[in-house]
mmCIF file of C-alpha atoms and ligand atoms in Angstrom:
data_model
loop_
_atom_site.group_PDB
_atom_site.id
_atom_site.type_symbol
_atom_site.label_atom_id
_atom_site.label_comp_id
_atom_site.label_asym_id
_atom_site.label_seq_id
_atom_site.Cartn_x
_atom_site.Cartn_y
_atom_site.Cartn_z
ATOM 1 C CA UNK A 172 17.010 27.497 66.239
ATOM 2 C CA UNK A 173 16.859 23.593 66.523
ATOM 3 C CA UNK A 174 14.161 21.539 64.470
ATOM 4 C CA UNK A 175 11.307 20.309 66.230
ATOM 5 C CA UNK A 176 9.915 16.943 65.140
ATOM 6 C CA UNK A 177 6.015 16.221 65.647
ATOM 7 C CA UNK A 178 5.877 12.875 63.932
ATOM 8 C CA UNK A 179 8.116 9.981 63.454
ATOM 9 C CA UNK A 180 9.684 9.178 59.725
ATOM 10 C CA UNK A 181 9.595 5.324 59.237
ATOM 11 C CA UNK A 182 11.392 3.819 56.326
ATOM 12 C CA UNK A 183 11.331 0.393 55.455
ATOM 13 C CA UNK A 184 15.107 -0.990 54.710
ATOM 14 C CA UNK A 185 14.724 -4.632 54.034
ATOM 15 C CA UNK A 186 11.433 -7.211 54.037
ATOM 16 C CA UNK A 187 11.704 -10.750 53.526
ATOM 17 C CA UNK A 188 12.425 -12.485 49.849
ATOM 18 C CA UNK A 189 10.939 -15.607 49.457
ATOM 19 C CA UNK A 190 12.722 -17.713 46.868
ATOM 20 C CA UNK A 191 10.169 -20.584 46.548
ATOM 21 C CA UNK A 192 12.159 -24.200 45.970
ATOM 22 C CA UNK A 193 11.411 -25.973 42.961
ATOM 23 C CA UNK A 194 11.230 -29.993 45.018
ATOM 24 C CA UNK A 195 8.119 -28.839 47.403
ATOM 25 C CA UNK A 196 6.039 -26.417 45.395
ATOM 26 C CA UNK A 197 3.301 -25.290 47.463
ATOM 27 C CA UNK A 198 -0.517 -24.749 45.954
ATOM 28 C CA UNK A 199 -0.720 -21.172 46.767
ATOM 29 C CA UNK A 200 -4.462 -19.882 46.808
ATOM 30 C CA UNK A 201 -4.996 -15.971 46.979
ATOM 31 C CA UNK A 202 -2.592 -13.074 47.291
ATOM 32 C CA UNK A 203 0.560 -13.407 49.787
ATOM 33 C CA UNK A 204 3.322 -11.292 49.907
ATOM 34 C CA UNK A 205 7.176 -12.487 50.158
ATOM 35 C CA UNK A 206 6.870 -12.765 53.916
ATOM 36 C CA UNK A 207 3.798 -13.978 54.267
ATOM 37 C CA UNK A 208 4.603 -16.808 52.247
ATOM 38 C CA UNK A 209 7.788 -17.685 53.494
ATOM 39 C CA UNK A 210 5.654 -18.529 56.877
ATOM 40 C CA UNK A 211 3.288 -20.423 55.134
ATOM 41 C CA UNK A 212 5.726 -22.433 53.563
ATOM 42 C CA UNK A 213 7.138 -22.957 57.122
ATOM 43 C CA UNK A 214 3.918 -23.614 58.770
ATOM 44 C CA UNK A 215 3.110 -26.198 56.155
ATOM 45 C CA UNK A 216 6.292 -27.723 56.270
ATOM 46 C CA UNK A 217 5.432 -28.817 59.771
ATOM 47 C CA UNK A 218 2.810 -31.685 58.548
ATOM 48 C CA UNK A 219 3.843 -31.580 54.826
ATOM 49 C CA UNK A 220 0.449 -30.296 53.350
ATOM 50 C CA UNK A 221 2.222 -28.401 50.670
ATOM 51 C CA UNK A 222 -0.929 -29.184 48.231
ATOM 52 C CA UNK A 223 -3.259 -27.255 50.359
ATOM 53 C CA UNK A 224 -6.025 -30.217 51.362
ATOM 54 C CA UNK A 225 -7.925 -27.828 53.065
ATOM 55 C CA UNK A 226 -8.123 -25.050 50.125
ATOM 56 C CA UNK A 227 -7.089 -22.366 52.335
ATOM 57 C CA UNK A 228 -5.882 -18.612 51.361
ATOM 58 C CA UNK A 229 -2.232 -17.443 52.485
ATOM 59 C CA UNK A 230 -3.900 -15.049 54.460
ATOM 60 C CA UNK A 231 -7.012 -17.591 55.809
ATOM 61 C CA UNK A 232 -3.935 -20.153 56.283
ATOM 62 C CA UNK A 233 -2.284 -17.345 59.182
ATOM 63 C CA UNK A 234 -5.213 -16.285 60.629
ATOM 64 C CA UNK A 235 -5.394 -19.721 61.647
ATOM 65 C CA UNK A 236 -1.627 -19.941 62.956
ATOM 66 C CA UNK A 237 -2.883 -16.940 64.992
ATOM 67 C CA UNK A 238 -5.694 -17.782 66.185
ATOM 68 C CA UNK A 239 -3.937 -21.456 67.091
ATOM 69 C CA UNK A 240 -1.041 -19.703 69.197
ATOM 70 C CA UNK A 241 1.267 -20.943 66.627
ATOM 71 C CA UNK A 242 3.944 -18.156 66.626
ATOM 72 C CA UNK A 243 7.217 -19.528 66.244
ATOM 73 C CA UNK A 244 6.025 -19.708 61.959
ATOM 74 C CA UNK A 245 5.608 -16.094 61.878
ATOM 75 C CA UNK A 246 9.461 -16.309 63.598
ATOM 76 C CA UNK A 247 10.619 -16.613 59.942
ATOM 77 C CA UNK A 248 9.718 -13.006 58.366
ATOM 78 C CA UNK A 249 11.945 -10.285 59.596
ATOM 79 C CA UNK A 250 11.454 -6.055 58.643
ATOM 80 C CA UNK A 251 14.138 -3.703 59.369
ATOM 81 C CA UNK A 252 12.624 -0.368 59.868
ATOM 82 C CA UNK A 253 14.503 2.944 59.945
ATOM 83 C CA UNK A 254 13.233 5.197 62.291
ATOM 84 C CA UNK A 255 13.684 8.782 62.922
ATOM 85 C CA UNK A 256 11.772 11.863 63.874
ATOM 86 C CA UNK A 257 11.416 9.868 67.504
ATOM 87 C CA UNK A 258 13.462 10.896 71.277
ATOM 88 C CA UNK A 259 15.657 9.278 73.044
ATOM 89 C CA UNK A 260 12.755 8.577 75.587
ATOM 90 C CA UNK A 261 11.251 6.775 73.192
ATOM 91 C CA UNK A 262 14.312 4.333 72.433
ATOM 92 C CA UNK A 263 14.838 4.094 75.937
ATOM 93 C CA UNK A 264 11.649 2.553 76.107
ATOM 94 C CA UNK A 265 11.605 0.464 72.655
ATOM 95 C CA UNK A 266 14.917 -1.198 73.534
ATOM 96 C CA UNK A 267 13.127 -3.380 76.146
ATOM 97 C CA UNK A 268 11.835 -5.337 73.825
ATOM 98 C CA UNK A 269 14.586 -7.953 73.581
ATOM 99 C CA UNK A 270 13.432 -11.140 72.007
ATOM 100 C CA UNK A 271 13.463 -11.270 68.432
ATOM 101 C CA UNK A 272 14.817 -7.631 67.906
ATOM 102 C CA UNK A 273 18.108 -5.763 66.671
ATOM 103 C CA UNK A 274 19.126 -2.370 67.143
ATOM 104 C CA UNK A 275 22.084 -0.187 65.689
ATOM 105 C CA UNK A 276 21.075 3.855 67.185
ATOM 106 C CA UNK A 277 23.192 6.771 66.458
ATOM 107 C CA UNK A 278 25.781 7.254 69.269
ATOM 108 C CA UNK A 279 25.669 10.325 71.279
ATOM 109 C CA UNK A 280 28.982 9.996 71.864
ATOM 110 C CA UNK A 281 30.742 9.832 68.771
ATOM 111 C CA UNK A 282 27.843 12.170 67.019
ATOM 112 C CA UNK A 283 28.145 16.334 67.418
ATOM 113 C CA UNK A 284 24.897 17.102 68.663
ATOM 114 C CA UNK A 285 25.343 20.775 68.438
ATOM 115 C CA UNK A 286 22.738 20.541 65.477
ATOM 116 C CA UNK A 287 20.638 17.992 67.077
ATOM 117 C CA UNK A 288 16.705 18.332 66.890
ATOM 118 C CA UNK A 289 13.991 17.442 69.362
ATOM 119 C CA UNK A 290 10.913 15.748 69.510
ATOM 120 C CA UNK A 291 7.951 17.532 70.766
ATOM 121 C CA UNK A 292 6.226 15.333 73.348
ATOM 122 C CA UNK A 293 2.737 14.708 71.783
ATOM 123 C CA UNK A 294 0.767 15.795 75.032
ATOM 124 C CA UNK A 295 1.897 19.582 74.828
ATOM 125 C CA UNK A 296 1.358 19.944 71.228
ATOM 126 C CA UNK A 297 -1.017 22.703 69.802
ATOM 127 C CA UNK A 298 -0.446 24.668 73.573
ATOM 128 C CA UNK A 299 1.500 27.225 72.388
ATOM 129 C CA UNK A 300 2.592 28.235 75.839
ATOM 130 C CA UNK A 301 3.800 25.041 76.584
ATOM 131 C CA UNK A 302 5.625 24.722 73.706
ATOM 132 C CA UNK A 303 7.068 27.836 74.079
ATOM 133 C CA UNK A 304 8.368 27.026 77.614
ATOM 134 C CA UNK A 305 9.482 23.881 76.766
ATOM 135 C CA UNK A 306 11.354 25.126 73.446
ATOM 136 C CA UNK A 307 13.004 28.006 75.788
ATOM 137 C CA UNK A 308 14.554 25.140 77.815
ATOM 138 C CA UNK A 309 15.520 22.983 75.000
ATOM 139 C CA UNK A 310 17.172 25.561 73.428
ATOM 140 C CA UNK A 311 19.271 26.556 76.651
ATOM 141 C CA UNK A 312 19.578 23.062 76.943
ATOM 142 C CA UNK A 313 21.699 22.798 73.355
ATOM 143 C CA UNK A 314 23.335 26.098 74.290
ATOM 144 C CA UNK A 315 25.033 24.471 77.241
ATOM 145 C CA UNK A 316 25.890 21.715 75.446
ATOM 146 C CA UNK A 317 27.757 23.405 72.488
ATOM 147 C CA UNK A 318 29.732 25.593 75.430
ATOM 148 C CA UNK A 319 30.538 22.412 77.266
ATOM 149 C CA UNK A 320 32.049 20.744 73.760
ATOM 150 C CA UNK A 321 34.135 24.026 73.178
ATOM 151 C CA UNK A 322 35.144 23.931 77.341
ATOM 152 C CA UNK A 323 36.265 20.338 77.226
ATOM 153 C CA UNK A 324 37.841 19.908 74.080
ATOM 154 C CA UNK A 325 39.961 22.754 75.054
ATOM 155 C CA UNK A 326 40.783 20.777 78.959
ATOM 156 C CA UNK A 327 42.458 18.161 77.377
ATOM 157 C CA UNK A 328 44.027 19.422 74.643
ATOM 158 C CA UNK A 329 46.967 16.937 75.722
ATOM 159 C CA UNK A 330 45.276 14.100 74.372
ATOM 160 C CA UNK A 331 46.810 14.075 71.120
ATOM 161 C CA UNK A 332 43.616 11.902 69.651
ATOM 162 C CA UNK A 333 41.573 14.575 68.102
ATOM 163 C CA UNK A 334 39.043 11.367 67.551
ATOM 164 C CA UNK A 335 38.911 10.379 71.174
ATOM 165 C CA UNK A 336 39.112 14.126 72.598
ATOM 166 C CA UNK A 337 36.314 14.622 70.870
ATOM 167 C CA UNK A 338 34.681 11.804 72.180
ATOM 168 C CA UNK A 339 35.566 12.614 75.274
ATOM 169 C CA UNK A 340 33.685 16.019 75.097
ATOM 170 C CA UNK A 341 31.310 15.017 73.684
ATOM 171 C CA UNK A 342 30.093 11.922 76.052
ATOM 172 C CA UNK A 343 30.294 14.306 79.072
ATOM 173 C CA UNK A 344 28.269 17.076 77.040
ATOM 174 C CA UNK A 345 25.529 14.955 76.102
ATOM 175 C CA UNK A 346 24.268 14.435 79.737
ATOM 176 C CA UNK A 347 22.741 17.898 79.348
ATOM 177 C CA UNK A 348 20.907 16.648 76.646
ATOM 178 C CA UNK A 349 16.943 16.171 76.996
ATOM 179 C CA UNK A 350 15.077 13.080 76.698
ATOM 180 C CA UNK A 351 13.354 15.013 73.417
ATOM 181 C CA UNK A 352 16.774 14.883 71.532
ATOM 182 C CA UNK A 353 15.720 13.115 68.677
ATOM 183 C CA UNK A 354 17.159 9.924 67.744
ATOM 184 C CA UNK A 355 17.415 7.503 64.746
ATOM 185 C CA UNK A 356 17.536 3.905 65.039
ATOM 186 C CA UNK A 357 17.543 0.788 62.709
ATOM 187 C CA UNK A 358 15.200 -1.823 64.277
ATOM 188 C CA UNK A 359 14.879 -5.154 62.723
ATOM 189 C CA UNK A 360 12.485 -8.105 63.743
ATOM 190 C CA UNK A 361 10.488 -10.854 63.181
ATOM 191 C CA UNK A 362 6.857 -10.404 62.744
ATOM 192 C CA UNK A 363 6.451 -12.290 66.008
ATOM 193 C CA UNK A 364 8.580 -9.652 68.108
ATOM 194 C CA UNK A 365 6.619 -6.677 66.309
ATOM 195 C CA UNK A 366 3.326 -8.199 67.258
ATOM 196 C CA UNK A 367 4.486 -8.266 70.869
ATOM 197 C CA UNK A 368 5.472 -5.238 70.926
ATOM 198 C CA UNK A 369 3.306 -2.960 68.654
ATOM 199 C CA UNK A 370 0.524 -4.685 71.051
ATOM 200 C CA UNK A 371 1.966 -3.051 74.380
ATOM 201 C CA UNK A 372 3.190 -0.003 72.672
ATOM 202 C CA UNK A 373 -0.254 0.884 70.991
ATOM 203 C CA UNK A 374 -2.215 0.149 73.395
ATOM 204 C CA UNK A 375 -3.644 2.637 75.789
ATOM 205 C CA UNK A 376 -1.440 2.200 78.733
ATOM 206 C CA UNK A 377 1.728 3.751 76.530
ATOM 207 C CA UNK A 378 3.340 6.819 76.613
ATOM 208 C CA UNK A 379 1.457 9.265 73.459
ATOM 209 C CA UNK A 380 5.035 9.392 71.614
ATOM 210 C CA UNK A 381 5.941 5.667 71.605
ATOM 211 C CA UNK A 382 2.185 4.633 71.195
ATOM 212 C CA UNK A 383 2.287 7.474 68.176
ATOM 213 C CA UNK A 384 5.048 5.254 66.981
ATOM 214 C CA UNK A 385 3.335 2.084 67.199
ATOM 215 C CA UNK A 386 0.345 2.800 65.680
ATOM 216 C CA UNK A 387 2.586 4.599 62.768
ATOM 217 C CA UNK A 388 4.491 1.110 62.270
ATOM 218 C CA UNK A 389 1.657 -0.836 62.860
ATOM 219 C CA UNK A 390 0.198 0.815 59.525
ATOM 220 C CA UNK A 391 3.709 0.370 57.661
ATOM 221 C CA UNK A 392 3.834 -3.618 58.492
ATOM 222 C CA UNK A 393 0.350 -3.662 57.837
ATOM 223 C CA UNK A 394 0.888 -2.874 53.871
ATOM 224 C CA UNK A 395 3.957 -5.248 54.244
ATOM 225 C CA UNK A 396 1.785 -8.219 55.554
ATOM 226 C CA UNK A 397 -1.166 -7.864 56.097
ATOM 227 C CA UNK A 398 -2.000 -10.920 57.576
ATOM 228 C CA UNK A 399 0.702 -11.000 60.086
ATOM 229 C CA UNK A 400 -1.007 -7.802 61.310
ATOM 230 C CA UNK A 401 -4.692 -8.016 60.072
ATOM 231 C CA UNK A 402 -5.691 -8.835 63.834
ATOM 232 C CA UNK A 403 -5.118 -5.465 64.994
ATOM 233 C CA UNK A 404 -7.516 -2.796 65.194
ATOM 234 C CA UNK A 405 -6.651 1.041 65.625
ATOM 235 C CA UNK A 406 -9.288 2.862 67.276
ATOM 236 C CA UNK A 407 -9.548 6.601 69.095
ATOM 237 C CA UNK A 408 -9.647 5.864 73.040
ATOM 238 C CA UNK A 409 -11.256 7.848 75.502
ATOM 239 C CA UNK A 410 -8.416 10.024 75.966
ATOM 240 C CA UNK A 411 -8.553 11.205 71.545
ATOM 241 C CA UNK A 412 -5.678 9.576 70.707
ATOM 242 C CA UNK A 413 -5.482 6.771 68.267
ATOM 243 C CA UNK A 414 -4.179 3.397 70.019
ATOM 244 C CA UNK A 415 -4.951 -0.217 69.252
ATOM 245 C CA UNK A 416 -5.990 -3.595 70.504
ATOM 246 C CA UNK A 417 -5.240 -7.317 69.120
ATOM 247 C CA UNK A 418 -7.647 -10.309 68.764
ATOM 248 C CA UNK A 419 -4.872 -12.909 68.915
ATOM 249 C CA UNK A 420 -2.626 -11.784 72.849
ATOM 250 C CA UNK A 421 0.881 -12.833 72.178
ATOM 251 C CA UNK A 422 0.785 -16.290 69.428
HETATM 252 C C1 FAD B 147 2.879 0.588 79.563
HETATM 253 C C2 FAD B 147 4.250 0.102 79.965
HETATM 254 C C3 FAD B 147 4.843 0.614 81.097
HETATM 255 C C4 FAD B 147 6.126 0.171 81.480
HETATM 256 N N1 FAD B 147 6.710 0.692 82.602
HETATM 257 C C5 FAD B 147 7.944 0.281 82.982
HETATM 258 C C6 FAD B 147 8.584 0.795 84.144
HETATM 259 O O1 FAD B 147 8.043 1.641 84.843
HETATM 260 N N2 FAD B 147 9.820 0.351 84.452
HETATM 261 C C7 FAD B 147 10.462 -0.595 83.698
HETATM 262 O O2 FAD B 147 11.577 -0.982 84.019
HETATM 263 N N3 FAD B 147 9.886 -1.099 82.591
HETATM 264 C C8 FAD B 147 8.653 -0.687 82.215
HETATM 265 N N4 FAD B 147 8.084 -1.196 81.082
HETATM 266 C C9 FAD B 147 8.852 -2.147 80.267
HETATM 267 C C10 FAD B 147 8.428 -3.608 80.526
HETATM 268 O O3 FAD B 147 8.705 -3.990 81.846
HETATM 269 C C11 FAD B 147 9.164 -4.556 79.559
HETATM 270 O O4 FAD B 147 10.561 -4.437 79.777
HETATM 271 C C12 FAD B 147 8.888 -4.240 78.117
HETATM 272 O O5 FAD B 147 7.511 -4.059 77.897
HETATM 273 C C13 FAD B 147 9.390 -5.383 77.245
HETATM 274 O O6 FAD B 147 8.571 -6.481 77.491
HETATM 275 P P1 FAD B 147 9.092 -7.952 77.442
HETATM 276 O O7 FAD B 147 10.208 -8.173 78.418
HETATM 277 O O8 FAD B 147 7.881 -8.825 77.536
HETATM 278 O O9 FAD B 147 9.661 -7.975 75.934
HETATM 279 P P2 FAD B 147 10.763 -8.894 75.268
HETATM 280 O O10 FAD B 147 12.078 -8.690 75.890
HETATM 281 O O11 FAD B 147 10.681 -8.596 73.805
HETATM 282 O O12 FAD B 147 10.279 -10.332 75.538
HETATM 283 C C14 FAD B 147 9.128 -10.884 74.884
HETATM 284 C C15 FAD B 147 8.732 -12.133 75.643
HETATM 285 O O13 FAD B 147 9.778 -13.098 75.546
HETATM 286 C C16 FAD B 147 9.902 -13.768 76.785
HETATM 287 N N5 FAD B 147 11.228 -13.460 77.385
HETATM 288 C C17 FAD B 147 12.098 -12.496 76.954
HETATM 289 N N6 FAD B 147 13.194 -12.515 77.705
HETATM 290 C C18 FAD B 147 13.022 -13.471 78.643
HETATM 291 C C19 FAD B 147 13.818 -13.913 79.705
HETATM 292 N N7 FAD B 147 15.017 -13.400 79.968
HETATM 293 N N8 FAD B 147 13.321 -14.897 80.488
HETATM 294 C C20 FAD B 147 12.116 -15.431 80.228
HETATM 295 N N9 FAD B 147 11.297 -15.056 79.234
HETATM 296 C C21 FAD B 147 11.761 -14.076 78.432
HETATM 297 C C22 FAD B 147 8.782 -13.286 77.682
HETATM 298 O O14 FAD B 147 7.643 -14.084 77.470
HETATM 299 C C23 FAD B 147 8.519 -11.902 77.136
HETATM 300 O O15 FAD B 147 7.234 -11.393 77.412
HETATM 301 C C24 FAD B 147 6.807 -0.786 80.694
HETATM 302 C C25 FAD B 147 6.181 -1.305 79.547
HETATM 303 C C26 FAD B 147 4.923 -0.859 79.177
HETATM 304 C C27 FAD B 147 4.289 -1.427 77.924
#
């Protein structure tokens, strides 16, 4: 019996570290964390106000970068999540988002999937006879799979690469695979790049698993910087899931 996922895992692997220099000390007013004041010392680099004339917070100081469009400063700050618990669907969909984003995902190809899990789509949860029928073909699903490993490694037995005949099985298995195999995937990128894409993902117009996602990360960068992400509000829409809207559109 596979394991079924019904939430995503998201693990924070690396945030920015802001290693202030000594010749153009800025006059820091209220609480910032590491990234959020690595863009203000960028922002303020731009016109050299390092002292602060206008007496402004970290936080007040990128509301206003926000609110002003300015979005190349928030460019600076980059978070690479781990994330797991989530289906290939999802990735399919996440790995649009090109600019300003890196991906490494776990290769179906070189990774046995015999053990794999799956990711029940949010929309049939707490239906038990949907998840029922939809287990029943996941399972036969994985059942195929394993037989079609065993099959294939055992057709070309003359390729003397246990490595690559393995492989080989293994890529040609894998396209009986559901969309609901779940997936892990290291995704790093600027605080710009999550913004514009944590505000098409959360919104209401997303698929429940991705936008499930979104609003999850949405509430992990949130702790990280808040004021890269303060602009956001989650909400429950009309259809009783949580999604979210932006004041800022796409600085
Ligand atoms: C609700 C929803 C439904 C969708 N449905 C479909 C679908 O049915 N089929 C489908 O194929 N896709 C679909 N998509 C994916 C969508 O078309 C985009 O690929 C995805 O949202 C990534 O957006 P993006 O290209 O703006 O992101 P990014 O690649 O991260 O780009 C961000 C911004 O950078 C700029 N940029 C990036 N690359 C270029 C470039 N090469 N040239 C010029 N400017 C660039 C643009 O301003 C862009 O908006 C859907 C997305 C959503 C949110």
């Amino acid at each position: 019996m596979p394991h079924f996922h019904t939430e995503p895992r998201i693990t924070v692997l690396a945030r920015p570290q802001f290693a202030e220099p000594a010749h153009l000390p800025v006059q820091w007013i209220g609480e910032g964390t590491d990234g959020e004041r690595l863009a203000e010392f960028a922002g303020r680099l731009c016109y050299m106000s390092q002292k602060n004339p206008a007496n402004r917070t970290t936080r007040d100081y990128l509301e206003n970068i926000k609110k002003q469009g300015h979005g190349s400063v928030l460019e600076h700050a980059n978070y690479s999540l781990l994330l797991e618990g989530i289906s290939r669907s999802l990735t399919h969909e996440l790995v649009r988002h090109r600019a300003g984003f890196a991906y490494s995902q776990l290769s179906q190809r070189y990774v046995d999937e015999s053990d794999a899990a799956f990711v029940v789509p949010p929309a049939i949860l707490g239906d038990e006879a949907l998840v029922a029928a939809w287990k029943a073909q996941i399972e036969s699903a994985q059942a195929t799979y394993v037989a079609l490993v065993d099959q294939l490694m055992a057709r070309y037995q003359w390729v003397d690469d246990k490595v690559h005949r393995r492989k080989m099985a293994r890529e040609a298995a894998r396209g009986v695979l559901p969309n609901s195999t779940e997936t892990k995937i290291v995704v790093t990128g600027n605080a710009r790049a999550w913004r514009t894409m944590l505000e098409l993902r959360s919104s209401e117009a997303a698929e429940f698993e991705i936008r499930r996602m979104a609003i999850a990360t949405l509430r992990v960068l949130q702790r990280e910087a808040p004021a890269f992400f303060s602009d956001f509000e989650i909400y429950v829409a009309a259809d009783r899931v949580e999604a979210a809207r932006i004041v800022y559109h796409k600085v």
